[in-house]
mmCIF file of C-alpha atoms in Angstrom:
data_model
loop_
_atom_site.group_PDB
_atom_site.id
_atom_site.type_symbol
_atom_site.label_atom_id
_atom_site.label_comp_id
_atom_site.label_asym_id
_atom_site.label_seq_id
_atom_site.Cartn_x
_atom_site.Cartn_y
_atom_site.Cartn_z
ATOM 1 C CA MET I 15 187.633 130.270 -157.986
ATOM 2 C CA SER I 16 184.520 128.253 -158.474
ATOM 3 C CA THR I 17 181.023 129.683 -158.204
ATOM 4 C CA LEU I 18 180.046 126.613 -156.210
ATOM 5 C CA TYR I 19 180.832 128.374 -152.917
ATOM 6 C CA ALA I 20 179.373 131.750 -153.872
ATOM 7 C CA ASP I 21 176.317 131.163 -151.660
ATOM 8 C CA ALA I 22 178.230 129.673 -148.735
ATOM 9 C CA PRO I 23 177.276 132.431 -146.224
ATOM 10 C CA LEU I 24 173.619 132.003 -147.192
ATOM 11 C CA ALA I 25 173.854 128.236 -146.786
ATOM 12 C CA ALA I 26 175.509 128.658 -143.385
ATOM 13 C CA SER I 27 172.737 130.959 -142.214
ATOM 14 C CA VAL I 28 170.080 128.513 -143.381
ATOM 15 C CA ASP I 29 171.834 125.714 -141.518
ATOM 16 C CA SER I 30 172.090 127.788 -138.346
ATOM 17 C CA ARG I 31 168.422 128.765 -138.542
ATOM 18 C CA LEU I 32 167.471 125.150 -139.081
ATOM 19 C CA LEU I 33 169.565 124.106 -136.089
ATOM 20 C CA ALA I 34 168.019 126.861 -134.008
ATOM 21 C CA ALA I 35 164.606 125.364 -134.753
ATOM 22 C CA VAL I 36 165.483 121.669 -134.521
ATOM 23 C CA VAL I 37 167.710 121.598 -131.435
ATOM 24 C CA PRO I 38 165.053 122.843 -128.961
ATOM 25 C CA LEU I 39 162.549 120.332 -130.366
ATOM 26 C CA ALA I 40 165.068 117.520 -130.029
ATOM 27 C CA VAL I 41 165.857 118.530 -126.445
ATOM 28 C CA LEU I 42 162.153 118.666 -125.559
ATOM 29 C CA SER I 43 161.566 115.274 -127.163
ATOM 30 C CA LEU I 44 164.470 113.742 -125.271
ATOM 31 C CA ALA I 45 163.292 115.262 -121.992
ATOM 32 C CA PHE I 46 159.760 113.935 -122.584
ATOM 33 C CA VAL I 47 161.032 110.420 -123.314
ATOM 34 C CA VAL I 48 163.243 110.468 -120.209
ATOM 35 C CA TYR I 49 160.289 111.655 -118.112
ATOM 36 C CA CYS I 50 158.084 108.860 -119.457
ATOM 37 C CA LEU I 51 160.763 106.205 -118.893
ATOM 38 C CA VAL I 52 161.368 107.359 -115.310
ATOM 39 C CA ASP I 53 157.607 107.366 -114.718
ATOM 40 C CA VAL I 54 157.292 103.832 -116.135
ATOM 41 C CA TYR I 55 160.057 102.694 -113.790
ATOM 42 C CA ARG I 56 158.623 104.358 -110.655
ATOM 43 C CA THR I 57 154.861 103.799 -110.948
ATOM 44 C CA GLU I 58 152.492 100.923 -111.484
ATOM 45 C CA VAL I 59 151.280 100.465 -115.056
ATOM 46 C CA ARG I 60 148.143 99.023 -116.613
ATOM 47 C CA TYR I 61 147.445 96.683 -119.533
ATOM 48 C CA LEU I 62 151.063 95.916 -120.536
ATOM 49 C CA PRO I 63 154.292 95.061 -118.717
ATOM 50 C CA LYS I 64 156.685 97.897 -117.928
ATOM 51 C CA TRP I 65 159.195 96.832 -120.574
ATOM 52 C CA ALA I 66 156.480 97.044 -123.250
ATOM 53 C CA TRP I 67 155.476 100.564 -122.194
ATOM 54 C CA ALA I 68 159.131 101.609 -122.210
ATOM 55 C CA LEU I 69 159.523 100.208 -125.717
ATOM 56 C CA ILE I 70 156.393 102.018 -126.907
ATOM 57 C CA CYS I 71 157.660 105.296 -125.428
ATOM 58 C CA LEU I 72 161.007 104.873 -127.187
ATOM 59 C CA ALA I 73 159.654 103.655 -130.518
ATOM 60 C CA SER I 74 157.089 106.357 -131.107
ATOM 61 C CA VAL I 75 158.085 109.794 -129.888
ATOM 62 C CA PRO I 76 155.944 111.619 -128.729
ATOM 63 C CA MET I 77 152.800 109.538 -129.368
ATOM 64 C CA GLY I 78 154.067 106.547 -127.386
ATOM 65 C CA GLY I 79 154.621 108.695 -124.314
ATOM 66 C CA ILE I 80 151.269 110.399 -124.682
ATOM 67 C CA VAL I 81 149.484 107.045 -124.986
ATOM 68 C CA TYR I 82 151.359 105.763 -121.952
ATOM 69 C CA LEU I 83 150.458 108.808 -119.860
ATOM 70 C CA ILE I 84 146.770 108.598 -120.833
ATOM 71 C CA VAL I 85 146.207 104.823 -120.920
ATOM 72 C CA GLY I 86 149.114 103.015 -119.298
ATOM 73 C CA ARG I 87 149.703 104.922 -116.089
ATOM 74 C CA ASP I 88 147.853 103.556 -113.083
ATOM 75 C CA SER I 89 146.020 106.465 -111.447
ATOM 76 C CA LYS I 90 146.154 105.494 -107.785
#
């Protein structure tokens, strides 16, 4: 048997810990992008057309959504 797989349980635990940290962040990021896109669709926007704000929200997560919520949303 090769010693290549001697640390396999350790590698599996590192992968599971990494997934446990990354998956919630990915879910939160996806939820934030979906919220911003729904908000772009439903409300009036300022400075740019809606398609541009949607593109900004998708291209730069989470900064695009934050910029949209601060600058692009019309506060009526």
